[in-house]
XYZ file of C-alpha atoms in Angstrom:
617
model
C 123.862 34.353 314.429
C 122.846 33.349 318.020
C 120.137 30.396 317.054
C 117.619 29.839 319.931
C 116.066 26.990 320.979
C 112.288 27.883 321.738
C 110.083 25.825 323.584
C 105.461 24.971 322.147
C 103.300 22.360 323.488
C 102.165 20.641 320.422
C 102.558 22.314 316.980
C 99.871 21.491 314.038
C 101.988 21.440 310.542
C 100.663 20.832 307.069
C 102.376 19.998 304.594
C 101.402 20.387 301.087
C 101.682 20.057 297.185
C 101.756 17.660 293.911
C 101.293 13.578 294.961
C 104.563 13.618 293.060
C 105.896 15.955 295.149
C 106.573 13.638 298.329
C 104.219 14.821 300.203
C 102.881 11.835 301.949
C 106.198 10.710 302.382
C 107.599 13.028 304.252
C 104.575 13.557 306.340
C 104.882 10.017 307.730
C 108.547 9.917 307.806
C 108.663 13.242 310.349
C 105.479 11.687 312.058
C 107.736 7.931 312.814
C 110.869 10.552 313.457
C 108.405 11.968 316.675
C 106.570 9.670 317.761
C 110.589 7.922 318.207
C 110.889 11.722 320.410
C 107.698 10.929 322.496
C 105.344 13.186 321.632
C 102.017 12.530 321.482
C 100.280 12.573 317.478
C 97.402 12.155 315.448
C 97.870 12.271 312.163
C 95.388 13.218 308.767
C 97.177 12.318 305.401
C 94.698 14.108 302.640
C 94.788 12.178 298.970
C 93.672 13.409 295.470
C 90.601 11.930 294.418
C 92.023 11.256 291.473
C 95.384 8.808 290.403
C 96.883 10.782 288.176
C 95.066 14.524 289.474
C 96.773 17.409 286.408
C 99.679 19.349 288.682
C 99.539 21.784 289.932
C 95.612 22.304 289.904
C 93.970 22.450 293.380
C 92.411 19.466 292.533
C 95.816 17.761 292.818
C 96.937 19.496 295.598
C 98.724 16.147 297.808
C 98.718 17.200 301.280
C 98.698 14.943 305.393
C 98.257 16.596 308.509
C 99.896 16.008 311.551
C 99.607 17.485 315.397
C 101.588 16.879 317.951
C 102.846 17.699 321.451
C 103.603 17.956 325.230
C 100.593 16.652 325.302
C 97.287 14.767 324.694
C 96.481 14.468 321.175
C 93.530 13.477 319.890
C 93.369 14.991 316.658
C 95.029 16.165 313.931
C 94.731 19.685 314.676
C 91.849 22.492 313.527
C 94.359 25.549 312.559
C 98.090 24.740 310.939
C 100.818 25.773 312.568
C 102.997 25.685 310.004
C 102.180 25.505 306.074
C 104.794 23.151 303.564
C 103.111 24.894 300.423
C 105.739 23.453 297.087
C 103.943 25.235 294.622
C 101.254 27.988 294.426
C 97.937 25.699 294.779
C 99.354 23.958 297.946
C 99.461 27.591 299.815
C 95.998 28.604 297.601
C 94.347 25.260 299.700
C 95.294 25.530 303.224
C 96.180 29.375 303.343
C 92.379 29.730 304.609
C 93.543 27.155 307.506
C 95.927 29.499 308.891
C 95.702 32.092 312.162
C 98.317 35.492 312.152
C 101.712 35.468 313.209
C 101.724 31.049 311.694
C 104.492 30.275 309.896
C 103.975 29.586 305.798
C 107.154 27.869 304.396
C 106.886 28.559 300.117
C 108.855 26.641 297.870
C 109.425 29.949 295.317
C 110.005 27.644 292.436
C 106.878 26.335 292.801
C 105.390 30.145 292.253
C 106.574 29.989 288.486
C 104.080 32.008 286.235
C 102.891 28.542 284.995
C 101.626 26.831 288.036
C 100.391 30.811 289.473
C 98.137 29.979 286.513
C 97.341 26.243 287.472
C 96.765 27.309 290.188
C 93.604 30.431 288.969
C 95.319 33.207 290.544
C 94.999 35.927 288.454
C 97.268 37.478 285.773
C 100.041 39.179 287.269
C 98.734 37.679 290.937
C 101.224 36.190 292.935
C 100.513 35.487 296.478
C 104.417 36.113 297.296
C 105.005 39.329 296.380
C 100.804 40.847 296.427
C 100.139 41.116 300.294
C 98.322 38.092 300.702
C 100.744 36.707 303.254
C 101.205 39.658 305.517
C 101.031 39.127 308.928
C 102.153 35.449 307.816
C 105.922 34.465 308.938
C 107.254 33.489 305.658
C 110.111 31.588 304.623
C 111.178 32.163 301.147
C 112.988 29.597 299.531
C 113.988 28.203 296.754
C 114.559 24.482 297.293
C 114.511 22.914 294.083
C 117.778 25.238 293.203
C 118.996 24.160 296.262
C 118.465 20.480 295.591
C 119.817 20.363 293.107
C 122.848 22.008 293.856
C 123.418 19.373 296.472
C 123.143 16.384 293.885
C 125.586 19.053 291.564
C 128.117 15.959 290.993
C 125.219 13.266 291.483
C 124.666 10.888 288.110
C 121.006 11.634 288.517
C 119.354 13.371 285.212
C 117.586 16.258 286.768
C 113.480 14.343 286.640
C 115.715 11.912 289.296
C 117.231 15.274 291.503
C 113.784 16.524 291.625
C 112.259 13.410 293.191
C 114.631 14.015 295.491
C 112.929 17.636 297.485
C 110.642 16.891 299.563
C 113.780 15.050 301.762
C 115.428 18.777 301.437
C 112.428 19.516 303.285
C 111.952 17.498 305.873
C 115.947 18.120 306.373
C 115.045 21.717 307.115
C 112.372 21.109 309.911
C 114.479 18.373 311.493
C 116.247 21.099 312.260
C 113.617 23.584 312.898
C 112.514 20.668 316.017
C 116.120 20.900 316.578
C 115.463 16.797 315.981
C 118.112 13.842 314.386
C 118.294 11.697 311.402
C 119.573 8.661 312.004
C 115.926 6.742 311.608
C 115.821 8.724 308.107
C 118.674 7.688 307.291
C 118.557 3.895 308.209
C 114.583 4.085 306.039
C 116.599 5.072 302.755
C 119.256 2.992 303.210
C 116.267 0.029 303.837
C 114.275 1.097 301.060
C 117.537 2.055 298.559
C 120.331 0.199 299.386
C 120.525 -1.688 296.552
C 120.043 1.509 294.385
C 122.907 3.472 295.848
C 122.943 6.554 293.855
C 119.319 7.084 294.901
C 120.595 6.568 298.469
C 122.921 9.156 298.291
C 121.136 11.199 296.750
C 118.167 11.536 299.427
C 120.779 11.653 302.413
C 122.703 14.697 300.938
C 119.042 16.323 300.276
C 118.674 14.761 303.593
C 121.258 16.580 305.431
C 121.406 20.139 303.135
C 118.582 20.382 304.297
C 119.092 20.862 308.054
C 122.769 22.305 307.627
C 120.345 24.899 305.545
C 118.864 25.586 308.215
C 121.921 25.515 310.138
C 123.435 28.367 308.792
C 121.292 31.011 307.345
C 121.320 33.500 309.700
C 118.001 34.586 308.964
C 116.180 31.037 310.644
C 117.541 32.483 314.355
C 114.227 30.286 316.074
C 114.617 26.155 316.894
C 111.849 25.131 318.516
C 111.494 21.558 321.323
C 108.537 20.086 322.254
C 109.365 17.791 324.746
C 108.330 14.191 325.533
C 104.290 13.935 326.421
C 103.220 11.867 329.939
C 101.984 8.713 328.001
C 101.325 5.453 330.283
C 104.510 3.612 330.746
C 105.300 0.911 327.910
C 106.024 0.257 324.807
C 105.178 1.867 321.832
C 105.129 1.930 318.116
C 103.206 4.337 315.218
C 100.976 3.198 314.151
C 98.017 3.344 310.851
C 94.812 2.210 311.481
C 94.452 0.034 308.184
C 97.821 -1.456 309.688
C 96.511 -2.155 313.764
C 93.560 -3.577 311.640
C 95.986 -6.696 309.580
C 98.024 -7.163 313.394
C 94.970 -7.572 314.993
C 93.582 -9.831 311.797
C 96.512 -12.470 312.743
C 96.079 -12.476 317.164
C 92.545 -13.186 316.491
C 93.650 -15.854 314.190
C 96.967 -17.534 316.211
C 94.418 -16.666 319.561
C 91.770 -18.865 317.978
C 94.197 -21.285 316.278
C 93.111 -21.308 313.273
C 93.976 -20.762 309.625
C 93.199 -16.887 308.999
C 91.492 -16.270 305.421
C 91.791 -12.852 303.712
C 89.520 -13.166 300.608
C 89.472 -9.166 298.687
C 89.205 -7.405 295.800
C 91.175 -3.954 296.089
C 89.508 -0.209 296.908
C 90.098 3.016 298.084
C 90.508 3.110 301.313
C 90.682 -0.726 301.685
C 93.437 -2.329 299.059
C 96.584 -1.903 302.108
C 95.028 -4.383 304.541
C 95.850 -6.659 301.722
C 99.135 -5.524 301.016
C 99.271 -6.090 304.370
C 97.839 -9.201 305.069
C 99.597 -10.196 302.165
C 103.193 -10.528 303.987
C 102.004 -12.896 306.660
C 102.364 -15.576 305.312
C 104.438 -17.192 307.972
C 101.287 -16.713 310.378
C 99.096 -19.374 308.700
C 98.041 -15.495 306.943
C 95.538 -17.252 303.112
C 95.833 -14.241 301.415
C 93.140 -13.925 297.809
C 92.681 -11.309 295.596
C 89.691 -11.933 293.631
C 88.250 -10.785 290.001
C 85.521 -8.983 292.080
C 83.971 -7.932 295.460
C 81.091 -10.886 295.616
C 84.015 -13.642 294.138
C 85.730 -12.514 297.544
C 82.784 -13.150 299.306
C 82.282 -16.353 298.378
C 85.618 -17.489 298.796
C 85.602 -16.161 302.394
C 82.603 -17.996 303.436
C 83.670 -21.309 301.944
C 86.864 -20.864 304.392
C 84.418 -20.119 306.827
C 83.141 -22.975 305.984
C 86.351 -25.310 305.796
C 87.027 -23.510 309.492
C 89.482 -20.979 309.226
C 89.296 -17.808 310.721
C 87.425 -15.722 307.743
C 87.628 -12.097 306.010
C 86.588 -10.307 303.250
C 87.129 -6.368 303.018
C 85.826 -3.754 301.112
C 84.357 0.020 300.824
C 80.956 0.964 300.950
C 80.690 0.398 297.053
C 81.842 -3.001 297.544
C 79.491 -3.524 300.666
C 76.281 -3.497 298.175
C 77.914 -5.702 296.029
C 78.689 -7.815 299.347
C 75.085 -8.327 300.026
C 73.464 -11.267 298.884
C 76.615 -13.173 300.174
C 76.395 -12.155 303.397
C 72.941 -12.906 303.748
C 73.827 -16.317 303.119
C 76.650 -16.311 305.314
C 73.850 -15.586 307.190
C 71.622 -18.171 306.532
C 74.639 -20.446 306.860
C 74.957 -19.156 310.735
C 78.491 -19.470 309.624
C 81.906 -17.017 311.280
C 82.688 -14.262 308.796
C 84.499 -10.883 309.429
C 83.611 -7.733 306.403
C 85.025 -5.123 307.212
C 84.182 -2.342 305.170
C 86.676 1.194 304.908
C 83.574 3.417 304.529
C 84.404 6.348 302.322
C 82.788 9.314 300.630
C 79.370 8.376 298.941
C 77.690 7.066 297.036
C 78.198 5.164 294.238
C 81.623 5.418 293.172
C 81.032 8.890 295.425
C 84.882 10.429 297.273
C 87.419 8.224 297.517
C 90.197 9.242 299.246
C 87.996 10.902 301.775
C 86.367 9.888 304.405
C 82.866 9.561 305.534
C 80.237 7.503 308.806
C 77.766 6.665 305.984
C 77.595 3.334 305.832
C 76.329 2.620 309.742
C 72.299 1.910 307.825
C 73.427 0.294 305.146
C 76.176 -1.843 307.995
C 72.423 -2.487 310.038
C 69.935 -2.536 307.762
C 70.767 -3.222 304.117
C 70.091 -6.577 302.974
C 66.944 -8.406 302.142
C 64.434 -9.577 304.557
C 64.849 -10.460 308.443
C 68.959 -10.321 308.493
C 70.434 -8.795 311.855
C 74.133 -8.991 311.857
C 76.332 -7.515 314.870
C 77.822 -4.878 314.466
C 81.133 -3.097 315.558
C 83.458 0.303 315.145
C 87.277 1.041 315.723
C 87.544 4.607 317.067
C 91.212 5.461 315.996
C 93.905 3.979 314.450
C 94.857 2.461 317.718
C 91.704 1.039 318.699
C 90.982 -0.777 315.058
C 92.968 -3.410 316.289
C 91.029 -4.066 319.516
C 87.953 -3.519 317.246
C 89.435 -6.532 314.803
C 89.619 -9.003 317.724
C 86.348 -7.983 319.434
C 84.940 -8.595 315.401
C 86.384 -11.848 315.330
C 86.021 -13.566 318.864
C 81.865 -12.550 318.142
C 82.453 -13.904 314.753
C 83.568 -17.195 316.140
C 82.500 -17.728 319.437
C 78.520 -16.752 318.082
C 78.827 -18.340 314.859
C 77.633 -15.649 312.415
C 78.460 -13.126 310.285
C 80.332 -9.593 312.140
C 80.713 -6.270 310.244
C 83.437 -4.206 311.739
C 83.736 0.092 309.880
C 86.582 2.042 310.622
C 86.793 4.562 307.169
C 89.590 6.066 305.702
C 90.679 8.531 308.103
C 91.179 5.921 310.000
C 92.232 3.756 308.318
C 95.324 5.997 306.736
C 95.701 7.688 310.154
C 98.632 7.781 312.899
C 98.926 8.259 316.583
C 101.431 5.482 319.024
C 100.302 2.837 319.955
C 100.826 0.917 322.698
C 100.729 -2.635 321.727
C 100.033 -5.277 324.111
C 102.133 -8.226 325.294
C 100.752 -11.640 323.740
C 100.056 -13.484 326.713
C 97.890 -10.768 328.198
C 95.916 -11.389 325.157
C 92.451 -13.293 325.699
C 92.516 -17.320 324.060
C 89.739 -17.317 321.893
C 87.417 -20.346 322.695
C 87.114 -22.302 320.057
C 85.017 -25.735 318.365
C 84.550 -27.892 315.929
C 81.414 -30.558 316.503
C 83.389 -34.723 316.692
C 81.717 -37.032 315.321
C 78.644 -37.827 316.980
C 79.410 -41.686 319.507
C 76.430 -44.302 319.899
C 74.537 -43.303 316.170
C 72.867 -40.443 318.206
C 71.919 -38.233 315.330
C 72.799 -34.905 314.598
C 71.279 -31.529 314.284
C 73.188 -28.633 312.044
C 71.127 -26.268 313.217
C 70.456 -27.659 318.037
C 71.279 -24.847 319.704
C 72.554 -23.916 322.787
C 71.885 -21.165 325.890
C 73.219 -18.338 323.214
C 70.974 -19.952 320.743
C 74.802 -20.990 318.914
C 74.863 -24.000 316.279
C 78.043 -25.424 316.440
C 80.394 -25.435 314.164
C 80.113 -28.736 311.238
C 83.196 -29.249 309.175
C 83.014 -30.268 306.250
C 84.610 -34.310 305.848
C 83.689 -35.416 309.086
C 82.811 -38.688 309.595
C 79.188 -38.629 310.728
C 77.961 -35.318 309.701
C 76.969 -34.599 306.687
C 74.650 -31.489 306.151
C 72.626 -29.362 304.025
C 73.848 -25.652 303.714
C 72.582 -23.510 301.469
C 70.577 -20.045 301.027
C 66.727 -21.617 301.720
C 65.132 -21.265 305.184
C 66.149 -24.653 306.800
C 64.098 -26.579 309.453
C 64.823 -25.740 312.690
C 66.854 -28.242 314.271
C 67.769 -30.619 311.036
C 68.856 -28.049 308.368
C 66.738 -29.591 305.647
C 64.646 -26.755 303.246
C 61.592 -25.552 304.618
C 58.629 -23.504 303.313
C 56.493 -23.390 306.219
C 55.750 -20.671 307.282
C 55.620 -20.993 311.305
C 59.133 -22.493 310.727
C 60.623 -19.650 309.412
C 58.920 -17.456 311.637
C 60.543 -19.037 313.723
C 63.750 -18.818 312.309
C 63.999 -15.602 311.603
C 63.605 -14.863 315.183
C 65.547 -17.145 316.987
C 68.337 -15.357 313.859
C 67.715 -12.462 315.653
C 66.686 -13.282 318.915
C 71.592 -15.160 318.542
C 72.447 -11.889 318.262
C 70.066 -9.870 320.889
C 71.635 -12.293 323.226
C 75.655 -10.956 321.936
C 74.518 -8.329 324.781
C 75.170 -10.712 327.527
C 78.775 -11.160 326.203
C 79.893 -7.678 325.981
C 80.980 -5.037 328.565
C 78.209 -2.378 329.583
C 79.037 1.066 328.160
C 81.372 3.305 329.585
C 81.878 6.931 329.763
C 85.338 7.940 328.435
C 85.101 11.409 330.124
C 82.128 13.216 332.618
C 79.936 12.144 335.235
C 77.780 10.035 335.629
C 74.862 12.119 335.349
C 74.311 15.834 333.786
C 73.447 18.107 331.404
C 74.685 16.365 327.810
C 75.519 13.150 327.296
C 78.323 13.276 324.200
C 77.317 9.828 321.865
C 79.954 8.342 319.379
C 81.112 6.150 317.091
C 84.191 5.437 314.692
C 86.340 8.535 314.042
C 84.377 11.116 316.040
C 85.648 9.411 319.248
C 89.422 12.493 319.223
C 87.322 16.090 318.201
C 84.198 14.659 320.735
C 86.793 13.949 323.763
C 88.296 17.030 323.009
C 85.388 19.227 323.210
C 83.758 17.994 325.711
C 87.157 18.469 328.147
C 87.043 21.822 327.722
C 83.842 22.283 328.125
C 84.376 20.215 331.473
C 87.105 23.074 332.132
C 84.438 25.576 331.913
C 82.227 24.235 334.284
C 79.892 22.391 331.989
C 78.006 19.303 333.377
C 78.289 16.940 329.794
C 80.452 13.979 329.474
C 81.466 11.324 326.501
C 79.929 8.110 325.373
C 82.036 6.020 322.911
C 80.252 2.909 321.308
C 82.067 0.199 319.859
C 78.581 -2.168 319.632
C 75.892 -0.784 317.514
C 75.205 -3.723 317.268
C 74.234 -5.322 319.194
C 73.839 -1.854 322.329
C 75.639 -2.613 325.295
C 73.184 -3.663 328.056
C 72.720 -0.509 329.763
C 72.706 2.177 326.719
C 69.109 2.863 327.750
C 69.884 3.765 331.469
C 72.525 5.503 330.496
C 71.127 7.669 327.940
C 68.171 8.479 330.853
C 71.202 10.145 332.682
C 70.852 13.674 331.001
C 68.898 16.347 330.000
C 70.132 16.125 326.041
C 71.526 14.337 324.056
C 74.240 15.421 320.896
C 75.323 13.084 318.501
C 77.873 14.490 316.426
C 78.809 12.508 313.413
C 80.005 12.001 309.821
C 77.312 11.491 307.321
C 73.436 13.161 307.405
C 72.768 12.478 310.710
C 72.175 7.922 310.559
C 73.040 7.070 314.910
C 70.419 9.684 315.824
C 68.016 7.534 313.805
C 68.825 4.087 315.407
C 68.795 5.394 318.164
C 65.792 7.609 318.412
C 63.839 4.161 316.817
C 65.501 2.624 320.273
C 64.934 4.046 323.066
C 62.500 6.776 322.067
C 64.434 9.712 322.317
C 65.137 13.206 321.200
C 68.420 13.796 320.440
C 70.870 16.835 318.937
C 72.461 15.564 315.913
C 76.276 17.398 314.372
C 75.894 17.037 310.865
C 79.504 17.823 308.187
C 79.770 15.665 304.927
C 82.594 17.321 303.661
C 84.954 14.717 303.241
C 87.181 15.931 305.684
C 87.097 15.552 309.748
C 84.331 17.110 312.026
C 86.626 19.975 314.028
C 87.459 20.977 317.364
C 86.568 24.651 316.374
C 82.833 24.239 315.321
C 81.965 20.883 317.619
C 82.278 23.208 320.049
C 80.366 26.006 318.682
C 77.799 24.339 317.904
C 77.939 22.468 321.875
C 78.020 26.259 323.164
C 74.559 27.090 320.946
C 72.842 23.676 322.804
C 74.337 24.125 326.208
C 73.568 28.055 325.760
C 76.468 28.888 328.160
C 74.481 28.246 331.582
C 77.534 25.797 333.211
């Protein structure tokens, strides 16, 4: 039968199965292949909260969502065009996000009585037979059976063969979307080069899946998604934590400083530690501490010794680090604290995303303790955000908090990476030994209220450090009430003064004046911009601004807010930025809040916006 090729502008695929089915790897490899094809893309990996979630259950479903297309892609997609369901639980957990007419690819070997029972289907109910999938394009493939057939001569055990079945699905999708397999074969060769039996099995099953699509008569249509019109340049596919790692190393190189990273493993920040540990040749020192407090205290020591010092964690770890953050603030040392946010409170939702640590970052320390707060808005933007946070810490002698989240950290997108020569230097200076016996004032300040960085052991620069209040100038311990108030005010003035050294707030899209401004921060960037663009196309006078600098705010933000009748603030929390904007600018705002461990979808935000705008242009 003749095969035809159909052009599609965009596609959203959801890979879903047990955590042992390799859906994260399958999605990642398909994403890398998609990036090489030139399509724009956005991804959303979705992990079970438990390390060993019960197999076959709804709680154990692991998913990977990919939205790619020949136009600008800003979100991982709302509804799925294609669902790959490796078992009954994967189908049940995801079918609600499918529109009639979309495609469901099911591994029929995952729909036996045991799997149906674990997925909480009623006795004798089978969604493949009871009409549940009526109206969908359904492809039933016995993936496990076909994988074993492809490996008949392999010395691998049956259990080992079954671990390769994700390659069959990947190969079939490469055929369906008219892709080459070379990049994946190169990856497999590098990963399993010393294990020839496993390497041969993966490649054989990958090719078997591809040829299954090619030779099976029921599959009559292939699909082609053309390259997106991206800005000219060299791109690579990057995940948020990867970009954060590269940004930190770049900042250290541009500052001419060694990089120290002290951390305690915690989801979803652990990949930053793992990533930095691979770059010892760039002068990176990583320290896996026994707990969160030891991690930040080691970083404070590294900052005192002249390093670009960084510590990383997620929300529960931030709670443990707060006393030491106050110490770093009192010492006025450059320190970068990366918070890769997750659902809370307490242990909360370790593998789910949330933006609920903004107020913690702004206010979560004892005493009057203001710190600059920077936010990343996408996986690729983590590079710029990390570089900027490091710049502020080093040039203004202050701890800085950098906020990312699980969605950004584990998501991926194409990144047009800069050339080293185009990245500005981060000018840093250490205090030199005094001449002519002049006294050293460790808490003397320049016009930015910034003190000098004195490295321990430098002749003539001995000074006291510690958490007790400092005497202005000398740094000696002081209990003088007036001095304490002065030091509190001057530390705040130093942070506020940073507003003179950051860019003014710009619009992402939309007119400079209008009916409504959508104001966001962090990982809501893509969905807000996408919704605002669609509203602009309908004639609504709306705009979008996205904040990188959350403390201090850009100096023109108040004036910008005044140009719009209504301020709409979407957040994956219970309205934290909304509270801050009301307090700072005395403006009433319209919050849109979602706290479900998953990103805001375009459809739900668009529906809310239409209600607020009342349908008028």
